Short mmCIF file of C-alpha atoms and ligand atoms in Angstrom, two decimals:
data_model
loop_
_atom_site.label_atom_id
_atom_site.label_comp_id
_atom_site.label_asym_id
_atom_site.label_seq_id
_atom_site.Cartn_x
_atom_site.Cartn_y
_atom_site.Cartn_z
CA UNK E 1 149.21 113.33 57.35
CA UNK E 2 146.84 112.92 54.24
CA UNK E 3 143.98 113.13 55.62
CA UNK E 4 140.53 112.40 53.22
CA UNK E 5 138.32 115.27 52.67
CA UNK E 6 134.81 113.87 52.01
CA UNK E 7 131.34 114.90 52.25
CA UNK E 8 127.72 113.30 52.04
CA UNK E 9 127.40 115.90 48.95
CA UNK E 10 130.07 114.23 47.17
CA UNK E 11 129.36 111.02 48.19
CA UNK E 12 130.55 108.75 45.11
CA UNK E 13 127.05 107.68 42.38
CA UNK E 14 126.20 104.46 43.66
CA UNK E 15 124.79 102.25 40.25
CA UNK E 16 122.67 99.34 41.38
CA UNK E 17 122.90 98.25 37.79
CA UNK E 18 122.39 94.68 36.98
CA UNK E 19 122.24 92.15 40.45
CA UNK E 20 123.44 91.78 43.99
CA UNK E 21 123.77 95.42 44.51
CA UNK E 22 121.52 96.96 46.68
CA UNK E 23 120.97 99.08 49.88
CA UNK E 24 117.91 97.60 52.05
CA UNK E 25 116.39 99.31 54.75
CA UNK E 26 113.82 98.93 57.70
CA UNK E 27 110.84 101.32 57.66
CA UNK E 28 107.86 102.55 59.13
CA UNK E 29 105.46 104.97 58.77
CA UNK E 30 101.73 104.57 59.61
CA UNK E 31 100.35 103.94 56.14
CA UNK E 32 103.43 100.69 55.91
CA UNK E 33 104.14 99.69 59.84
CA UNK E 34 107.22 98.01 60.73
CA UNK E 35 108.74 96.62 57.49
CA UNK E 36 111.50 97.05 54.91
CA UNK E 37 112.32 97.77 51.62
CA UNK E 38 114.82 98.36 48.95
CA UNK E 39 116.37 101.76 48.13
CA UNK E 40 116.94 103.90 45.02
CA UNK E 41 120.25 104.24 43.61
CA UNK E 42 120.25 107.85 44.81
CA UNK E 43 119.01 107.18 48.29
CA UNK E 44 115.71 108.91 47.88
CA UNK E 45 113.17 106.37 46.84
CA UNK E 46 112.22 103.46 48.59
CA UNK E 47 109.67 100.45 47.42
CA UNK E 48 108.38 98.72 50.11
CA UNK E 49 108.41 94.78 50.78
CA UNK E 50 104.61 95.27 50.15
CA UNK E 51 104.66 97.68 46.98
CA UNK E 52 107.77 95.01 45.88
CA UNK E 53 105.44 91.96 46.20
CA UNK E 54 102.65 93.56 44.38
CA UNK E 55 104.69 94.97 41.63
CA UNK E 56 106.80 91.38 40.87
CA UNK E 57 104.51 88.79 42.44
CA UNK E 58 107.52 87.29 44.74
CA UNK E 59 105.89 86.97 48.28
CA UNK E 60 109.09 87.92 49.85
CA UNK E 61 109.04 86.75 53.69
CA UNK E 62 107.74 89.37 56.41
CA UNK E 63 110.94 89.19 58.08
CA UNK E 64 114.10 90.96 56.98
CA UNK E 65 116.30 88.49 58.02
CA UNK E 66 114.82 86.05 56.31
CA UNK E 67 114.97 88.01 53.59
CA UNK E 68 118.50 89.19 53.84
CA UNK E 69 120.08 85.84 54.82
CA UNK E 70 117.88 82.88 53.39
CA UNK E 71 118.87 83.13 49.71
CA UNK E 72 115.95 85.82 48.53
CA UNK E 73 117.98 88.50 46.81
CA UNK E 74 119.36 86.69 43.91
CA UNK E 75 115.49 86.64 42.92
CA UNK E 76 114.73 89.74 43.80
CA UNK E 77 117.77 91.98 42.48
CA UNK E 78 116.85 90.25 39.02
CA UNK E 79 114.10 91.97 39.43
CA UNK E 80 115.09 95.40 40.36
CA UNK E 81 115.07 97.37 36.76
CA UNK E 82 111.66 96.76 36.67
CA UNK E 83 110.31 98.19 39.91
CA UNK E 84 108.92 101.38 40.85
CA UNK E 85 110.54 103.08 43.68
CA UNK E 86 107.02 104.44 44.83
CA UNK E 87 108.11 106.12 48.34
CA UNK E 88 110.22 109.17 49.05
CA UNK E 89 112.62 108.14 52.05
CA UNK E 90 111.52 111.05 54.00
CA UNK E 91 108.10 109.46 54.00
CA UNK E 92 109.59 106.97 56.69
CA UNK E 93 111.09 106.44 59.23
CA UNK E 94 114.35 104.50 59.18
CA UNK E 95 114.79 102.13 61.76
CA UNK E 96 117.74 100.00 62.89
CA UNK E 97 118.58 98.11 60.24
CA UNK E 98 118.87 94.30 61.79
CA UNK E 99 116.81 94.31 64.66
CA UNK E 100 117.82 91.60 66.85
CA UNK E 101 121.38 90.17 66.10
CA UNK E 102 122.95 87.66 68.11
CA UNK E 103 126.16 89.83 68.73
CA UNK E 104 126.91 92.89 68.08
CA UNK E 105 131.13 92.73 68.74
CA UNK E 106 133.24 95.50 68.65
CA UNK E 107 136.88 96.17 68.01
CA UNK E 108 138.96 98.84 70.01
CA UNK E 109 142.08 101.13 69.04
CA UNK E 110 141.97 99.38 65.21
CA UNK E 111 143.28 102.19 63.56
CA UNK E 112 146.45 103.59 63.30
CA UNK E 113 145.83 107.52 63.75
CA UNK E 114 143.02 106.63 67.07
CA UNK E 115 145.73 104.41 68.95
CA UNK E 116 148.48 106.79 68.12
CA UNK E 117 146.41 109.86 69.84
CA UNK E 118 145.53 107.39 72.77
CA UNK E 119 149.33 106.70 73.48
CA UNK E 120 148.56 102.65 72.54
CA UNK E 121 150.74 100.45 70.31
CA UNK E 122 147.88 98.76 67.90
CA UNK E 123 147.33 95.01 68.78
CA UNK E 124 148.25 92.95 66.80
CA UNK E 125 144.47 90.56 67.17
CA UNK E 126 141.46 91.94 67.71
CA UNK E 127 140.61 92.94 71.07
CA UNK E 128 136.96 93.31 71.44
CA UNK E 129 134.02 94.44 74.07
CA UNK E 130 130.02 93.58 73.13
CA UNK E 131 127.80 95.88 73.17
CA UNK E 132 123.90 94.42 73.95
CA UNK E 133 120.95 94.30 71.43
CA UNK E 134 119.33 96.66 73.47
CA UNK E 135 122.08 99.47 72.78
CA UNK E 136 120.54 99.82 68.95
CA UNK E 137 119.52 102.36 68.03
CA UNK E 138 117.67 104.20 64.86
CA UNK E 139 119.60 106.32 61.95
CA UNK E 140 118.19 109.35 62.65
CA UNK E 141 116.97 109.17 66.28
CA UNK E 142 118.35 110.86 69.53
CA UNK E 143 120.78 109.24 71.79
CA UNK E 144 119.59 109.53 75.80
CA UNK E 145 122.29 109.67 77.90
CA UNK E 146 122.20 109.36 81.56
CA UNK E 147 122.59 112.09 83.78
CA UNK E 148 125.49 110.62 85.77
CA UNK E 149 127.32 110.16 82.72
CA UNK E 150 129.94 113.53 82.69
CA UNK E 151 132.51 112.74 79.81
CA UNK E 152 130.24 111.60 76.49
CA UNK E 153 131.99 110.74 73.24
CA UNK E 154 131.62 109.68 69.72
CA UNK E 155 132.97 106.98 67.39
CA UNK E 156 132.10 106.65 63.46
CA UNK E 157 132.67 103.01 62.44
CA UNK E 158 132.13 101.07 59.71
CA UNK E 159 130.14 98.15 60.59
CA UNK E 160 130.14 94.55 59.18
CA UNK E 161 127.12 92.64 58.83
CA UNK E 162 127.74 88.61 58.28
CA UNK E 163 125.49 86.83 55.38
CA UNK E 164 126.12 83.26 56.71
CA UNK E 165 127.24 81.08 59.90
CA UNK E 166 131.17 80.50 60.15
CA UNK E 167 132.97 78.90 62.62
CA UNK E 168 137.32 79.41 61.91
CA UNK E 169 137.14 80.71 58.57
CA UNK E 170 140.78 81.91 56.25
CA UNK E 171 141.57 85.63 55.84
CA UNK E 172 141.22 84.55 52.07
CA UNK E 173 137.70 83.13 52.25
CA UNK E 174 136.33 85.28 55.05
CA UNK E 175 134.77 87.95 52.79
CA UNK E 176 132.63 85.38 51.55
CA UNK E 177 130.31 85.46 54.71
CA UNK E 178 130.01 88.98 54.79
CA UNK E 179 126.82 90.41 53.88
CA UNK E 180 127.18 94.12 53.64
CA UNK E 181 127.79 97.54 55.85
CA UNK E 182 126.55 100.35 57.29
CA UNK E 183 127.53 102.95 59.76
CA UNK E 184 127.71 102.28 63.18
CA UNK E 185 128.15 104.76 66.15
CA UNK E 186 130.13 103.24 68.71
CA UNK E 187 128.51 106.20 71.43
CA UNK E 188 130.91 105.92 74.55
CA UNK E 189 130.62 107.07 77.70
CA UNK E 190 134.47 107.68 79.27
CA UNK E 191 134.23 108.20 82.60
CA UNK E 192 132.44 104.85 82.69
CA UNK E 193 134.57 103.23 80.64
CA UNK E 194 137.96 104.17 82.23
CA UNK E 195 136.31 103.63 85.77
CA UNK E 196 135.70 100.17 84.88
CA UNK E 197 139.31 99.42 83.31
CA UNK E 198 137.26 97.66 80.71
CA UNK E 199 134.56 98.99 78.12
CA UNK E 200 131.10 97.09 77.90
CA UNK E 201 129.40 98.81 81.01
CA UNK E 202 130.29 102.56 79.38
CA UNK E 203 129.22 101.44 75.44
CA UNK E 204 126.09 99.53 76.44
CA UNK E 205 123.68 102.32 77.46
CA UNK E 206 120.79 101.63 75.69
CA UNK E 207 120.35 104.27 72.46
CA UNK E 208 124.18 104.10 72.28
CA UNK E 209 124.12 102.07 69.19
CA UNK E 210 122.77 104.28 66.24
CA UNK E 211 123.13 102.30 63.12
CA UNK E 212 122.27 102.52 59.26
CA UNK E 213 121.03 104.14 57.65
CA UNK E 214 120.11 101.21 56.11
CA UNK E 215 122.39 97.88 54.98
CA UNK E 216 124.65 98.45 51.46
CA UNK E 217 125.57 94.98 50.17
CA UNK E 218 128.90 94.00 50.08
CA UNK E 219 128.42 94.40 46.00
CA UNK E 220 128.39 97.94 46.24
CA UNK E 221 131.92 98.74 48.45
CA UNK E 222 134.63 98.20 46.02
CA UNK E 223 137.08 98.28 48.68
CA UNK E 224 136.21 98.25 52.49
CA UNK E 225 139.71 98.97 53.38
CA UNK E 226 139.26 102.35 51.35
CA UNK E 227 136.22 104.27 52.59
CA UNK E 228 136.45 107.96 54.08
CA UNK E 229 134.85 108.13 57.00
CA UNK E 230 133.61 111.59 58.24
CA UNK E 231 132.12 113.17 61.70
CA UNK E 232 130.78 116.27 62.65
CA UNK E 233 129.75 117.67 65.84
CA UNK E 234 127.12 120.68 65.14
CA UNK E 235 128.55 120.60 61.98
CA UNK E 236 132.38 120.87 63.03
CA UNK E 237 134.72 118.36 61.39
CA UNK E 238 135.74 116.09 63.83
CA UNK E 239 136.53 112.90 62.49
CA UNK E 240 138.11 112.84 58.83
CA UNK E 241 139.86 109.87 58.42
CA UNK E 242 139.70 106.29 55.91
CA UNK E 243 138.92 102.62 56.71
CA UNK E 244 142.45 102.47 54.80
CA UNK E 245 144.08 103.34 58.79
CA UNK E 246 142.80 100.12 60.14
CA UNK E 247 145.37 98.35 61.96
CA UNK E 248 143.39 94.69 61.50
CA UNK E 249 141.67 94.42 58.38
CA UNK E 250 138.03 93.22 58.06
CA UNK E 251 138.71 89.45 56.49
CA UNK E 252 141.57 89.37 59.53
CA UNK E 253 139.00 90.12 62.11
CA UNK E 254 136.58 87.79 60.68
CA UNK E 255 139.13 84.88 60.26
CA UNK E 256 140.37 85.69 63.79
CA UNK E 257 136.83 85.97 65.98
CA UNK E 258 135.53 82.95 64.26
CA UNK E 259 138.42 81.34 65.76
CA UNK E 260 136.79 82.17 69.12
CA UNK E 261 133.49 82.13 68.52
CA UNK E 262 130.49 81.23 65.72
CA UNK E 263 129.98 83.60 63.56
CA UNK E 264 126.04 83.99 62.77
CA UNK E 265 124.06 85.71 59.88
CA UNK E 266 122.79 88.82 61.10
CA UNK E 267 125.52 89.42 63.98
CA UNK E 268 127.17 92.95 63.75
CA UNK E 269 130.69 93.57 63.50
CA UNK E 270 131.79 97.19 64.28
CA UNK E 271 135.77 97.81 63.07
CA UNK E 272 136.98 101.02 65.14
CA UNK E 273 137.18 104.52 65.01
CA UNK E 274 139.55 106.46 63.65
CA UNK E 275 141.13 109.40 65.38
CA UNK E 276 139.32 112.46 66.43
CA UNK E 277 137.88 111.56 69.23
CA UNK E 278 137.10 113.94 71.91
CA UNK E 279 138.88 112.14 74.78
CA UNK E 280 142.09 112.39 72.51
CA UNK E 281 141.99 116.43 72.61
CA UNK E 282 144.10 118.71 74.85
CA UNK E 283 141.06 120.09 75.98
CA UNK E 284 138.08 117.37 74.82
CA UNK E 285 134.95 118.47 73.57
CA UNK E 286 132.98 116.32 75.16
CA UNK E 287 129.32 115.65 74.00
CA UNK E 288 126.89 117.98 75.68
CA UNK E 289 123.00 118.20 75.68
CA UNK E 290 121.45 119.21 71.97
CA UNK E 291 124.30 118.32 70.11
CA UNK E 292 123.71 117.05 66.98
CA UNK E 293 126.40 114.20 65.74
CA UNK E 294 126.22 113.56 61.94
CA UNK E 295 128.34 110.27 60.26
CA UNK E 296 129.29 109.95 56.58
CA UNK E 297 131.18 107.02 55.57
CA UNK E 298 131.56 107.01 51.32
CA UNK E 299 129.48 104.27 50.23
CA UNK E 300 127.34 103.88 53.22
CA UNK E 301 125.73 107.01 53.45
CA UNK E 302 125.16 109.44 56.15
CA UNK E 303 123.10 108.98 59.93
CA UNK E 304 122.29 111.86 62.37
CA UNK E 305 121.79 111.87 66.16
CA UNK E 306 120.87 114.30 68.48
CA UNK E 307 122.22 113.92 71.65
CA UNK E 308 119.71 114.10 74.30
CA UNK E 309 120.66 114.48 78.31
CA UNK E 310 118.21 113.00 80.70
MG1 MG Q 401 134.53 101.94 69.11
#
């Protein structure tokens, strides 16, 4: 078993450098409001789209998915060298990232190690539950769960955000419409889920969709299919896997969705978890009121929930 041993404090020296690499973020505070703006190569620094405007004179659009998907960041990643990073991150707030996508779809048992310690042979095409807008939920905020909800459980993914509209694209060109990635947790509540026979009722609780902490473009990942991917429970390694154990790789599931359905910019893709999951222990550790839940994926940075019963 080679299992990847990773933290956030040796997360990898991410260079923005010269163009289309960047990590983008919504924000607010009460001096900004609800807006976005770029972050530093180190993930301390932020400039806002205000700050941004003023410093380059680009009147970047209000919206950040204008921004992100209507051909802005060619312009504005020129201009990146030249800007001030004039906010500390812990200034703000970071919010979820794309605030209103069309889909967010999800992929169960896609890796290898996860489907093994569930007793499942892998599929061999995607099989896939929604979750609603209305799940999403910030970075760094807490996750309510219901009362009724007895077995609570956790799932780092890497996410896929899509740059462009594609209807039945090729596994060789379907990187192409892929924007960038964050971290997505895939919060699940099992006796729901295993109640229902099927999953959307148990994932769709609304703050069961932290995301973030903010969007890295696809620039930045060398290799999706070769990211560690970390989780800890009060600081207890539960999760310590690598995107490198999915059964159906990222341009596959792309190719093979937009087969079924439209693709659209903005709409969230969320590939899996790996194994470690609390449901797949002898005696599972389920989540329990006060926990804190912490996700590092290499590349994508780190989010942190604290589980909150109701
Ligand atoms: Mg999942």
């Amino acid at each position: 078993m080679d299992f990847v041993v990773f933290s956030t404090a040796s997360l990898p020296h991410i260079h923005i450098g010269r163009s289309e690499k960047m990590k983008i973020a919504r924000v607010w505070n009460d001096k900004l409001g609800d807006t976005y703006g770029i972050i530093s190569e180190d993930g301390n620094r932020l400039v806002s789209k205000s700050d941004f405007q003023e410093q380059t004179g680009i009147p970047i659009p209000h919206s950040i998915k204008e921004f992100l998907f209507k051909g802005w960041i060619d312009e504005v990643t020129k201009n990146l060298p030249i800007i001030s990073f004039s906010h500390q991150v812990e200034e703000v707030h970071l919010l979820t990232p794309i605030p209103d996508p069309s889909k967010i779809i999800c992929l169960a048992f896609n890796y290898y190690d996860h489907a093994r310690d569930a007793g499942l042979a892998p599929s061999d095409e995607p099989v896939i539950f929604i979750k609603p807008r209305t799940a999403l939920n910030d970075p760094f905020n807490d996750i309510i769960c219901p009362s009724f909800v007895k077995r609570l459980d956790y799932e780092a993914e890497i996410a896929v955000i899509i740059g462009k509209d594609v209807k039945k694209v090729e596994p060789e060109k379907a990187l192409e419409c892929v924007f960038g990635y964050m971290i997505m947790h895939d919060v699940s509540a099992r006796d729901i889920q295993f109640k229902d026979k099927q999953f959307t009722r148990g994932k769709s609780i609304d703050t069961f969709a932290p995301c973030g902490p903010w969007i890295t473009t696809k620039d930045e990942v060398e290799d999706p299919q070769n990211l560690g991917i970390m989780t800890k429970v009060n600081g207890e390694i539960r999760q310590n896997s690598s995107s490198s154990k999915m059964v159906i790789s990222i341009k596959n599931i792309i190719s093979s969705l937009s087969r079924i359905m439209t693709l659209e910019a903005g709409d969230i893709i969320s590939t899996g978890t790996p194994a470690g999951v609390a449901m797949s222990m002898k005696e599972p550790k389920y989540l329990k009121d006060g926990d804190i839940v912490e996700i590092s994926i290499e590349n994508l940075g780190m989010i942190r929930n604290r589980i909150v019963f109701e």
